[in-house]
PDB file of C-alpha atoms in Angstrom:
ATOM      1  CA  MET M  14    -105.087  -5.380 116.506  1.00 54.00           C
ATOM      2  CA  ARG M  15    -104.440  -7.323 113.325  1.00 59.00           C
ATOM      3  CA  LEU M  16    -102.093  -9.676 115.187  1.00 57.00           C
ATOM      4  CA  ILE M  17    -104.740 -10.303 117.841  1.00 55.00           C
ATOM      5  CA  TYR M  18    -107.301 -11.068 115.143  1.00 48.00           C
ATOM      6  CA  ARG M  19    -104.932 -13.533 113.458  1.00 55.00           C
ATOM      7  CA  PHE M  20    -104.204 -15.155 116.805  1.00 43.00           C
ATOM      8  CA  ILE M  21    -107.927 -15.618 117.493  1.00 45.00           C
ATOM      9  CA  ILE M  22    -108.506 -17.127 114.040  1.00 46.00           C
ATOM     10  CA  LYS M  23    -105.577 -19.497 114.555  1.00 47.00           C
ATOM     11  CA  LEU M  24    -106.843 -20.461 117.997  1.00 42.00           C
ATOM     12  CA  VAL M  25    -110.328 -21.208 116.633  1.00 41.00           C
ATOM     13  CA  ASP M  26    -108.807 -23.370 113.892  1.00 48.00           C
ATOM     14  CA  LEU M  27    -106.759 -25.291 116.443  1.00 44.00           C
ATOM     15  CA  LEU M  28    -109.825 -25.835 118.614  1.00 46.00           C
ATOM     16  CA  LYS M  29    -111.754 -27.164 115.602  1.00 53.00           C
ATOM     17  CA  ILE M  30    -108.923 -29.556 114.766  1.00 54.00           C
ATOM     18  CA  GLY M  31    -108.754 -30.686 118.381  1.00 55.00           C
ATOM     19  CA  ALA M  32    -112.489 -31.347 118.464  1.00 59.00           C
ATOM     20  CA  ALA M  33    -112.277 -33.207 115.153  1.00 68.00           C
ATOM     21  CA  CYS M  34    -109.517 -35.423 116.555  1.00 75.00           C
ATOM     22  CA  VAL M  35    -111.720 -36.346 119.515  1.00 75.00           C
ATOM     23  CA  ASP M  36    -114.694 -36.965 117.207  1.00 84.00           C
ATOM     24  CA  SER M  37    -112.523 -39.150 114.974  1.00 89.00           C
ATOM     25  CA  LYS M  38    -111.489 -41.406 117.839  1.00 88.00           C
ATOM     26  CA  MET M  39    -115.048 -41.645 119.129  1.00 91.00           C
ATOM     27  CA  ALA M  40    -116.375 -42.495 115.658  1.00 93.00           C
ATOM     28  CA  GLN M  41    -113.718 -45.191 115.273  1.00 94.00           C
ATOM     29  CA  ARG M  42    -114.659 -46.734 118.623  1.00 95.00           C
ATOM     30  CA  TYR M  43    -118.348 -46.552 117.705  1.00 96.00           C
ATOM     31  CA  GLY M  44    -117.690 -48.324 114.418  1.00 96.00           C
ATOM     32  CA  LYS M  45    -115.726 -51.102 116.109  1.00 96.00           C
ATOM     33  CA  TYR M  46    -118.311 -51.560 118.860  1.00 97.00           C
ATOM     34  CA  HIS M  47    -121.076 -51.978 116.264  1.00 97.00           C
ATOM     35  CA  ASN M  48    -118.984 -54.227 113.992  1.00 97.00           C
ATOM     36  CA  ALA M  49    -118.964 -51.775 111.097  1.00 97.00           C
ATOM     37  CA  PRO M  50    -117.405 -53.181 107.909  1.00 97.00           C
ATOM     38  CA  GLY M  51    -113.866 -52.213 107.002  1.00 97.00           C
ATOM     39  CA  MET M  52    -112.556 -51.323 110.448  1.00 97.00           C
ATOM     40  CA  LEU M  53    -109.397 -53.374 109.816  1.00 97.00           C
ATOM     41  CA  PHE M  54    -108.667 -50.957 106.974  1.00 97.00           C
ATOM     42  CA  ASP M  55    -109.493 -48.025 109.232  1.00 97.00           C
ATOM     43  CA  ASP M  56    -106.808 -49.188 111.693  1.00 97.00           C
ATOM     44  CA  PHE M  57    -104.346 -49.794 108.880  1.00 97.00           C
ATOM     45  CA  GLY M  58    -104.951 -46.366 107.351  1.00 96.00           C
ATOM     46  CA  ARG M  59    -104.330 -44.625 110.663  1.00 94.00           C
ATOM     47  CA  ARG M  60    -101.072 -46.547 111.057  1.00 94.00           C
ATOM     48  CA  LEU M  61    -100.023 -45.310 107.621  1.00 94.00           C
ATOM     49  CA  GLY M  62    -100.758 -41.764 108.747  1.00 92.00           C
ATOM     50  CA  ARG M  63     -98.451 -42.164 111.726  1.00 90.00           C
ATOM     51  CA  ARG M  64     -95.688 -43.458 109.448  1.00 92.00           C
ATOM     52  CA  ILE M  65     -95.637 -40.316 107.305  1.00 90.00           C
ATOM     53  CA  CYS M  66     -96.544 -37.680 109.903  1.00 86.00           C
ATOM     54  CA  ILE M  67     -93.091 -36.087 109.613  1.00 86.00           C
ATOM     55  CA  SER M  68     -92.375 -36.542 105.901  1.00 87.00           C
ATOM     56  CA  ASN M  69     -95.853 -35.516 104.703  1.00 87.00           C
ATOM     57  CA  PRO M  70     -97.971 -33.994 107.513  1.00 83.00           C
ATOM     58  CA  GLY M  71    -100.756 -32.846 105.178  1.00 82.00           C
ATOM     59  CA  LEU M  72    -101.423 -36.316 103.776  1.00 88.00           C
ATOM     60  CA  ALA M  73    -100.788 -37.862 107.191  1.00 87.00           C
ATOM     61  CA  SER M  74    -103.644 -35.896 108.778  1.00 83.00           C
ATOM     62  CA  GLN M  75    -106.057 -37.357 106.230  1.00 86.00           C
ATOM     63  CA  TYR M  76    -105.074 -40.936 107.088  1.00 92.00           C
ATOM     64  CA  LEU M  77    -104.812 -40.311 110.824  1.00 88.00           C
ATOM     65  CA  PHE M  78    -108.336 -38.980 111.232  1.00 88.00           C
ATOM     66  CA  CYS M  79    -110.397 -39.993 108.167  1.00 88.00           C
ATOM     67  CA  PRO M  80    -108.486 -42.753 106.341  1.00 92.00           C
ATOM     68  CA  MET M  81    -111.345 -43.691 103.986  1.00 92.00           C
ATOM     69  CA  HIS M  82    -114.377 -42.248 102.260  1.00 91.00           C
ATOM     70  CA  LEU M  83    -117.685 -43.488 103.650  1.00 94.00           C
ATOM     71  CA  PHE M  84    -118.450 -46.234 101.097  1.00 96.00           C
ATOM     72  CA  ARG M  85    -114.841 -47.448 101.000  1.00 97.00           C
ATOM     73  CA  TYR M  86    -115.318 -49.119 104.402  1.00 98.00           C
ATOM     74  CA  TRP M  87    -117.798 -51.548 102.898  1.00 98.00           C
ATOM     75  CA  GLU M  88    -116.078 -51.829  99.485  1.00 98.00           C
ATOM     76  CA  PHE M  89    -112.707 -52.790 100.969  1.00 98.00           C
ATOM     77  CA  ASP M  90    -114.357 -55.243 103.350  1.00 98.00           C
ATOM     78  CA  PHE M  91    -116.287 -56.832 100.465  1.00 98.00           C
ATOM     79  CA  ALA M  92    -113.194 -57.132  98.258  1.00 98.00           C
ATOM     80  CA  TYR M  93    -111.130 -58.580 101.099  1.00 97.00           C
ATOM     81  CA  ARG M  94    -113.793 -61.227 101.792  1.00 97.00           C
ATOM     82  CA  GLN M  95    -113.915 -62.232  98.124  1.00 97.00           C
ATOM     83  CA  LEU M  96    -110.196 -62.909  97.689  1.00 96.00           C
ATOM     84  CA  PRO M  97    -109.550 -66.452  96.393  1.00 91.00           C
ATOM     85  CA  GLN M  98    -107.506 -68.911  98.440  1.00 86.00           C
ATOM     86  CA  GLN M  99    -105.001 -69.351  95.613  1.00 82.00           C
ATOM     87  CA  LEU M 100    -103.434 -65.917  95.552  1.00 91.00           C
ATOM     88  CA  ASP M 101     -99.988 -65.695  93.991  1.00 94.00           C
ATOM     89  CA  ASN M 102    -100.485 -62.960  91.431  1.00 96.00           C
ATOM     90  CA  ILE M 103    -102.842 -59.976  91.920  1.00 98.00           C
ATOM     91  CA  LEU M 104    -103.637 -57.076  89.604  1.00 98.00           C
ATOM     92  CA  ASP M 105    -105.106 -53.930  91.134  1.00 98.00           C
ATOM     93  CA  VAL M 106    -106.684 -51.712  88.474  1.00 98.00           C
ATOM     94  CA  SER M 107    -106.685 -48.169  89.883  1.00 96.00           C
ATOM     95  CA  SER M 108    -108.471 -49.065  93.128  1.00 97.00           C
ATOM     96  CA  PRO M 109    -108.011 -46.730  96.114  1.00 97.00           C
ATOM     97  CA  ARG M 110    -104.537 -47.624  97.372  1.00 97.00           C
ATOM     98  CA  LEU M 111    -105.389 -48.741 100.896  1.00 97.00           C
ATOM     99  CA  LEU M 112    -106.786 -52.072  99.676  1.00 97.00           C
ATOM    100  CA  SER M 113    -103.629 -53.348  97.974  1.00 98.00           C
ATOM    101  CA  LEU M 114    -101.297 -51.844 100.557  1.00 97.00           C
ATOM    102  CA  MET M 115    -102.998 -53.790 103.340  1.00 97.00           C
ATOM    103  CA  ILE M 116    -103.140 -57.025 101.340  1.00 97.00           C
ATOM    104  CA  GLY M 117     -99.477 -56.572 100.398  1.00 96.00           C
ATOM    105  CA  SER M 118     -98.601 -56.045 104.062  1.00 96.00           C
ATOM    106  CA  GLU M 119    -100.395 -59.226 105.135  1.00 93.00           C
ATOM    107  CA  LYS M 120     -99.686 -61.642 102.300  1.00 90.00           C
ATOM    108  CA  THR M 121     -96.692 -62.654 100.202  1.00 90.00           C
ATOM    109  CA  SER M 122     -98.724 -62.448  96.983  1.00 93.00           C
ATOM    110  CA  LYS M 123     -97.226 -60.414  94.160  1.00 97.00           C
ATOM    111  CA  ILE M 124     -99.359 -57.307  93.538  1.00 98.00           C
ATOM    112  CA  LEU M 125     -99.173 -55.055  90.494  1.00 98.00           C
ATOM    113  CA  MET M 126    -101.013 -51.732  90.863  1.00 98.00           C
ATOM    114  CA  ILE M 127    -101.748 -49.891  87.607  1.00 98.00           C
ATOM    115  CA  ASN M 128    -103.030 -46.323  87.497  1.00 96.00           C
ATOM    116  CA  PRO M 129    -103.098 -43.682  84.723  1.00 94.00           C
ATOM    117  CA  ASP M 130    -103.087 -40.877  87.336  1.00 93.00           C
ATOM    118  CA  LEU M 131     -99.362 -40.221  87.870  1.00 93.00           C
ATOM    119  CA  SER M 132     -99.683 -37.938  90.899  1.00 92.00           C
ATOM    120  CA  ASP M 133    -101.872 -40.471  92.711  1.00 94.00           C
ATOM    121  CA  LEU M 134     -99.442 -43.256  91.806  1.00 95.00           C
ATOM    122  CA  GLN M 135     -96.505 -41.264  93.187  1.00 95.00           C
ATOM    123  CA  GLU M 136     -98.258 -41.017  96.556  1.00 94.00           C
ATOM    124  CA  THR M 137     -98.831 -44.773  96.435  1.00 96.00           C
ATOM    125  CA  GLU M 138     -95.115 -45.317  95.770  1.00 96.00           C
ATOM    126  CA  MET M 139     -94.298 -43.255  98.844  1.00 93.00           C
ATOM    127  CA  PHE M 140     -96.422 -45.571 100.996  1.00 94.00           C
ATOM    128  CA  ILE M 141     -94.931 -48.698  99.402  1.00 96.00           C
ATOM    129  CA  GLN M 142     -91.453 -47.477 100.288  1.00 94.00           C
ATOM    130  CA  SER M 143     -92.525 -46.477 103.793  1.00 92.00           C
ATOM    131  CA  LEU M 144     -93.934 -49.966 104.389  1.00 94.00           C
ATOM    132  CA  HIS M 145     -90.889 -51.638 102.741  1.00 95.00           C
ATOM    133  CA  LEU M 146     -93.172 -53.727 100.533  1.00 96.00           C
ATOM    134  CA  LYS M 147     -91.092 -55.794  98.116  1.00 96.00           C
ATOM    135  CA  ASN M 148     -94.098 -57.649  96.703  1.00 97.00           C
ATOM    136  CA  VAL M 149     -96.018 -54.555  95.500  1.00 98.00           C
ATOM    137  CA  THR M 150     -95.087 -52.756  92.267  1.00 97.00           C
ATOM    138  CA  THR M 151     -96.751 -50.020  90.218  1.00 98.00           C
ATOM    139  CA  MET M 152     -97.151 -49.011  86.576  1.00 97.00           C
ATOM    140  CA  ASN M 153     -98.377 -45.652  85.266  1.00 97.00           C
ATOM    141  CA  VAL M 154    -100.716 -47.106  82.612  1.00 96.00           C
ATOM    142  CA  GLY M 155    -104.422 -47.501  81.940  1.00 93.00           C
ATOM    143  CA  ILE M 156    -106.594 -50.588  81.588  1.00 94.00           C
ATOM    144  CA  GLU M 157    -105.798 -50.975  77.893  1.00 93.00           C
ATOM    145  CA  ALA M 158    -102.191 -51.870  78.839  1.00 95.00           C
ATOM    146  CA  ILE M 159    -103.344 -55.094  80.533  1.00 96.00           C
ATOM    147  CA  GLN M 160    -103.422 -56.758  77.115  1.00 92.00           C
ATOM    148  CA  ASP M 161     -99.711 -56.011  76.681  1.00 92.00           C
ATOM    149  CA  LEU M 162     -98.678 -57.549  79.999  1.00 92.00           C
ATOM    150  CA  LYS M 163     -98.920 -61.078  78.559  1.00 85.00           C
ATOM    151  CA  GLU M 164     -99.699 -62.325  82.039  1.00 92.00           C
ATOM    152  CA  GLU M 165    -102.566 -64.092  83.788  1.00 95.00           C
ATOM    153  CA  PHE M 166    -103.714 -63.248  87.306  1.00 97.00           C
ATOM    154  CA  ASP M 167    -105.310 -65.167  90.172  1.00 96.00           C
ATOM    155  CA  CYS M 168    -107.270 -62.079  91.129  1.00 98.00           C
ATOM    156  CA  ILE M 169    -108.018 -58.689  89.578  1.00 98.00           C
ATOM    157  CA  MET M 170    -109.478 -55.966  91.810  1.00 98.00           C
ATOM    158  CA  CYS M 171    -111.127 -52.847  90.432  1.00 98.00           C
ATOM    159  CA  ILE M 172    -112.829 -50.921  93.227  1.00 98.00           C
ATOM    160  CA  SER M 173    -115.026 -47.940  92.337  1.00 96.00           C
ATOM    161  CA  VAL M 174    -113.329 -47.454  88.950  1.00 96.00           C
ATOM    162  CA  ILE M 175    -115.273 -48.723  85.936  1.00 96.00           C
ATOM    163  CA  GLU M 176    -118.095 -46.210  86.418  1.00 96.00           C
ATOM    164  CA  HIS M 177    -115.571 -43.485  85.501  1.00 94.00           C
ATOM    165  CA  ILE M 178    -114.417 -45.107  82.237  1.00 93.00           C
ATOM    166  CA  ASP M 179    -115.812 -43.716  78.991  1.00 90.00           C
ATOM    167  CA  GLY M 180    -114.727 -42.808  75.488  1.00 85.00           C
ATOM    168  CA  ALA M 181    -113.066 -45.132  72.976  1.00 83.00           C
ATOM    169  CA  MET M 182    -112.869 -47.728  75.759  1.00 89.00           C
ATOM    170  CA  ASP M 183    -115.909 -47.808  78.009  1.00 94.00           C
ATOM    171  CA  ASP M 184    -116.815 -49.807  81.115  1.00 96.00           C
ATOM    172  CA  SER M 185    -117.937 -52.882  79.150  1.00 96.00           C
ATOM    173  CA  ALA M 186    -114.718 -53.054  77.116  1.00 96.00           C
ATOM    174  CA  ALA M 187    -112.603 -52.581  80.246  1.00 96.00           C
ATOM    175  CA  LEU M 188    -114.391 -55.454  82.004  1.00 97.00           C
ATOM    176  CA  LYS M 189    -113.796 -57.779  79.065  1.00 95.00           C
ATOM    177  CA  ILE M 190    -110.067 -56.983  79.117  1.00 96.00           C
ATOM    178  CA  MET M 191    -109.819 -57.665  82.843  1.00 97.00           C
ATOM    179  CA  TYR M 192    -111.815 -60.900  82.716  1.00 97.00           C
ATOM    180  CA  ASP M 193    -109.701 -62.203  79.826  1.00 95.00           C
ATOM    181  CA  ALA M 194    -106.540 -61.592  81.893  1.00 97.00           C
ATOM    182  CA  LEU M 195    -107.650 -64.012  84.633  1.00 97.00           C
ATOM    183  CA  ARG M 196    -106.275 -67.506  85.029  1.00 95.00           C
ATOM    184  CA  PRO M 197    -108.819 -70.366  84.977  1.00 94.00           C
ATOM    185  CA  ASN M 198    -110.765 -70.135  88.256  1.00 93.00           C
ATOM    186  CA  GLY M 199    -109.348 -66.630  88.741  1.00 96.00           C
ATOM    187  CA  ARG M 200    -111.526 -63.965  90.268  1.00 97.00           C
ATOM    188  CA  LEU M 201    -112.512 -60.464  89.121  1.00 98.00           C
ATOM    189  CA  ILE M 202    -113.721 -58.272  91.995  1.00 98.00           C
ATOM    190  CA  ILE M 203    -115.431 -54.966  91.225  1.00 98.00           C
ATOM    191  CA  THR M 204    -117.669 -52.409  92.937  1.00 98.00           C
ATOM    192  CA  ILE M 205    -119.920 -49.782  91.344  1.00 98.00           C
ATOM    193  CA  PRO M 206    -122.395 -47.111  92.545  1.00 98.00           C
ATOM    194  CA  VAL M 207    -126.094 -47.949  92.099  1.00 98.00           C
ATOM    195  CA  ASP M 208    -129.447 -46.204  92.446  1.00 97.00           C
ATOM    196  CA  LYS M 209    -133.080 -46.878  91.560  1.00 96.00           C
ATOM    197  CA  ASN M 210    -132.582 -45.370  88.077  1.00 97.00           C
ATOM    198  CA  TYR M 211    -129.557 -45.123  85.773  1.00 98.00           C
ATOM    199  CA  TYR M 212    -127.966 -41.711  85.228  1.00 96.00           C
ATOM    200  CA  GLU M 213    -124.638 -40.119  84.359  1.00 94.00           C
ATOM    201  CA  GLU M 214    -122.765 -37.320  86.122  1.00 92.00           C
ATOM    202  CA  PHE M 215    -120.471 -34.718  84.574  1.00 89.00           C
ATOM    203  CA  SER M 216    -117.821 -32.331  85.884  1.00 84.00           C
ATOM    204  CA  ASP M 217    -116.332 -28.964  84.918  1.00 80.00           C
ATOM    205  CA  SER M 218    -112.831 -30.464  85.057  1.00 72.00           C
ATOM    206  CA  GLN M 219    -111.089 -33.800  84.587  1.00 71.00           C
ATOM    207  CA  GLN M 220    -111.199 -35.527  87.954  1.00 65.00           C
ATOM    208  CA  TYR M 221    -108.567 -38.122  87.081  1.00 65.00           C
ATOM    209  CA  GLY M 222    -106.986 -36.659  83.964  1.00 60.00           C
ATOM    210  CA  THR M 223    -108.456 -39.374  81.749  1.00 64.00           C
ATOM    211  CA  GLN M 224    -112.147 -38.628  81.169  1.00 65.00           C
ATOM    212  CA  PRO M 225    -113.254 -37.444  77.725  1.00 63.00           C
ATOM    213  CA  LYS M 226    -114.520 -33.915  77.176  1.00 63.00           C
ATOM    214  CA  ILE M 227    -118.101 -33.544  75.987  1.00 73.00           C
ATOM    215  CA  ALA M 228    -120.174 -30.591  74.777  1.00 64.00           C
ATOM    216  CA  GLU M 229    -120.272 -27.260  76.647  1.00 72.00           C
ATOM    217  CA  GLY M 230    -116.906 -27.739  78.323  1.00 74.00           C
ATOM    218  CA  LYS M 231    -118.045 -30.577  80.555  1.00 84.00           C
ATOM    219  CA  TYR M 232    -116.183 -33.797  81.275  1.00 86.00           C
ATOM    220  CA  PHE M 233    -117.693 -37.210  81.832  1.00 88.00           C
ATOM    221  CA  PHE M 234    -117.404 -38.175  85.512  1.00 91.00           C
ATOM    222  CA  GLN M 235    -119.317 -41.367  86.283  1.00 94.00           C
ATOM    223  CA  ARG M 236    -122.298 -43.638  85.750  1.00 97.00           C
ATOM    224  CA  ILE M 237    -124.737 -44.572  88.481  1.00 98.00           C
ATOM    225  CA  TYR M 238    -126.102 -47.990  87.522  1.00 98.00           C
ATOM    226  CA  ASP M 239    -129.498 -49.582  87.960  1.00 98.00           C
ATOM    227  CA  TRP M 240    -130.357 -53.275  87.631  1.00 98.00           C
ATOM    228  CA  ASP M 241    -130.945 -53.089  83.885  1.00 98.00           C
ATOM    229  CA  THR M 242    -127.571 -51.466  83.154  1.00 98.00           C
ATOM    230  CA  ILE M 243    -125.777 -53.792  85.563  1.00 98.00           C
ATOM    231  CA  ASN M 244    -127.015 -56.622  83.383  1.00 98.00           C
ATOM    232  CA  SER M 245    -126.550 -55.009  79.960  1.00 98.00           C
ATOM    233  CA  ARG M 246    -123.237 -53.204  80.523  1.00 97.00           C
ATOM    234  CA  ILE M 247    -121.559 -55.591  82.982  1.00 98.00           C
ATOM    235  CA  ILE M 248    -122.927 -59.107  83.506  1.00 97.00           C
ATOM    236  CA  ASP M 249    -123.874 -59.750  79.867  1.00 96.00           C
ATOM    237  CA  LYS M 250    -120.521 -58.395  78.642  1.00 94.00           C
ATOM    238  CA  VAL M 251    -118.480 -60.544  81.021  1.00 95.00           C
ATOM    239  CA  GLY M 252    -120.593 -63.550  80.080  1.00 94.00           C
ATOM    240  CA  THR M 253    -120.899 -65.218  83.469  1.00 94.00           C
ATOM    241  CA  LYS M 254    -123.029 -64.566  86.534  1.00 95.00           C
ATOM    242  CA  PRO M 255    -121.204 -63.071  89.526  1.00 97.00           C
ATOM    243  CA  LYS M 256    -121.650 -63.336  93.244  1.00 97.00           C
ATOM    244  CA  ILE M 257    -123.430 -60.067  94.116  1.00 98.00           C
ATOM    245  CA  HIS M 258    -123.696 -58.063  97.347  1.00 98.00           C
ATOM    246  CA  TRP M 259    -125.538 -54.792  98.018  1.00 98.00           C
ATOM    247  CA  PHE M 260    -124.939 -51.960 100.473  1.00 98.00           C
ATOM    248  CA  GLY M 261    -126.594 -48.567 100.704  1.00 98.00           C
ATOM    249  CA  GLU M 262    -128.554 -45.888 102.487  1.00 98.00           C
ATOM    250  CA  LYS M 263    -131.458 -46.856 104.743  1.00 98.00           C
ATOM    251  CA  ILE M 264    -133.496 -43.820 103.701  1.00 97.00           C
ATOM    252  CA  SER M 265    -133.596 -42.590 100.106  1.00 97.00           C
ATOM    253  CA  GLY M 266    -131.807 -39.263  99.658  1.00 96.00           C
ATOM    254  CA  HIS M 267    -129.746 -39.479 102.830  1.00 95.00           C
ATOM    255  CA  TYR M 268    -126.403 -40.032 101.085  1.00 95.00           C
ATOM    256  CA  ARG M 269    -126.784 -36.907  98.920  1.00 93.00           C
ATOM    257  CA  ALA M 270    -127.713 -34.791 101.937  1.00 92.00           C
ATOM    258  CA  TYR M 271    -124.822 -36.161 103.963  1.00 90.00           C
ATOM    259  CA  SER M 272    -122.371 -35.658 101.081  1.00 88.00           C
ATOM    260  CA  ASN M 273    -123.396 -32.008 100.737  1.00 87.00           C
ATOM    261  CA  TYR M 274    -123.027 -31.468 104.457  1.00 80.00           C
ATOM    262  CA  ARG M 275    -119.713 -33.321 104.392  1.00 77.00           C
ATOM    263  CA  SER M 276    -118.415 -31.084 101.580  1.00 77.00           C
ATOM    264  CA  GLN M 277    -119.393 -27.915 103.409  1.00 75.00           C
ATOM    265  CA  GLU M 278    -117.994 -28.976 106.770  1.00 69.00           C
ATOM    266  CA  GLY M 279    -114.851 -30.629 105.355  1.00 67.00           C
ATOM    267  CA  PHE M 280    -112.439 -32.346 107.708  1.00 62.00           C
ATOM    268  CA  VAL M 281    -114.560 -31.919 110.847  1.00 62.00           C
ATOM    269  CA  ARG M 282    -117.448 -33.831 109.258  1.00 70.00           C
ATOM    270  CA  ARG M 283    -115.464 -36.545 107.439  1.00 83.00           C
ATOM    271  CA  VAL M 284    -114.018 -37.888 110.685  1.00 88.00           C
ATOM    272  CA  ASN M 285    -117.500 -39.172 111.630  1.00 90.00           C
ATOM    273  CA  ASP M 286    -117.798 -41.556 108.681  1.00 93.00           C
ATOM    274  CA  PRO M 287    -117.532 -44.801 110.734  1.00 94.00           C
ATOM    275  CA  LYS M 288    -120.469 -43.709 112.929  1.00 94.00           C
ATOM    276  CA  GLU M 289    -122.409 -42.490 109.891  1.00 94.00           C
ATOM    277  CA  LEU M 290    -121.882 -45.884 108.258  1.00 96.00           C
ATOM    278  CA  VAL M 291    -123.375 -47.735 111.228  1.00 97.00           C
ATOM    279  CA  ASP M 292    -126.348 -45.422 111.778  1.00 97.00           C
ATOM    280  CA  ASN M 293    -127.572 -44.766 108.249  1.00 97.00           C
ATOM    281  CA  PHE M 294    -126.335 -47.555 105.918  1.00 98.00           C
ATOM    282  CA  GLN M 295    -126.688 -51.329 105.742  1.00 98.00           C
ATOM    283  CA  GLU M 296    -126.455 -54.413 103.537  1.00 98.00           C
ATOM    284  CA  PHE M 297    -129.491 -55.435 101.475  1.00 98.00           C
ATOM    285  CA  GLU M 298    -130.557 -58.748  99.952  1.00 97.00           C
ATOM    286  CA  SER M 299    -131.157 -57.335  96.477  1.00 96.00           C
ATOM    287  CA  TRP M 300    -131.206 -54.192  94.346  1.00 94.00           C
ATOM    288  CA  GLU M 301    -135.001 -54.127  94.663  1.00 96.00           C
ATOM    289  CA  ALA M 302    -134.739 -54.025  98.457  1.00 97.00           C
ATOM    290  CA  MET M 303    -132.511 -50.935  98.410  1.00 97.00           C
ATOM    291  CA  PRO M 304    -134.453 -47.697  98.984  1.00 97.00           C
ATOM    292  CA  GLY M 305    -131.940 -45.498  97.171  1.00 97.00           C
ATOM    293  CA  LEU M 306    -128.275 -44.948  96.406  1.00 97.00           C
ATOM    294  CA  GLY M 307    -125.606 -47.457  97.348  1.00 98.00           C
ATOM    295  CA  ILE M 308    -122.871 -49.809  96.189  1.00 98.00           C
ATOM    296  CA  CYS M 309    -122.960 -53.103  94.333  1.00 98.00           C
ATOM    297  CA  GLY M 310    -120.083 -55.518  94.826  1.00 98.00           C
ATOM    298  CA  MET M 311    -119.531 -58.301  92.292  1.00 98.00           C
ATOM    299  CA  ALA M 312    -117.105 -61.234  92.171  1.00 98.00           C
ATOM    300  CA  PHE M 313    -116.781 -63.073  88.853  1.00 98.00           C
ATOM    301  CA  ILE M 314    -115.055 -66.475  88.764  1.00 96.00           C
ATOM    302  CA  LYS M 315    -113.541 -67.375  85.402  1.00 94.00           C
ATOM    303  CA  ASP M 316    -115.126 -70.425  83.873  1.00 82.00           C
ATOM    304  CA  ILE M 317    -112.564 -73.209  83.387  1.00 71.00           C
ATOM    305  CA  GLY M 318    -114.665 -74.675  80.576  1.00 61.00           C
TER     306      GLY M 318
END
């Protein structure tokens, strides 16, 4: 009886996975048909999954069926569109790995990826080796190490990172370090989460092994910026006005509801992200036009004066 029960549970799990695979393919086709942002990265991520399906089946399943988190589709597309024409030397500061891996696969530019999270960096190294990328290297260091590199870069990318930085070095200090490491006319590309009001989020554990501990056993997790803090903590600190783009939910509160549902459902819900992106999110002309939570993408060009 126990064996029969286990067999039924296993069969149900397999049926769920099978249905999720079908949903994943349909969502991908839906995203492409409606010209969703980031679908080039979606294709690339699925190809990566196929490359490691034997050596690392657990990680492969993630890339095969849900290669990116919802907002990453737009963030990667934004960053890719902002790349300067002169692109010999790129620094990637702890961005999700898919961005630099795809750029490194397409271009001959030298890319240095730095990341204080060793386990995440080791997975990145596995993909670099699988793709035979000779132009992409990694360093297990934080942003503060940029000052010791004694090098200038054509482009520095920092996607969905600075909102997590706090402590002795905060987001403003990190931005100054990155901007100073650009060559004249070099470009700093960042993305951050935004909402109608500024607030901070905390966690019971260190999400990346770097956040400072605060009172009552909590750890700092991230900032959600509004227009005032974008200006005071970012634009004013860098000292030059960036090119700005906005992307977010069409109806206020939808992202939170979807994220909760996504967390509860897990894999079977995440595979629908490309369709979700098309149906419930869009670009906006300004922060004021956004009804709720979203992403701000900024590209700073270093003043040659």
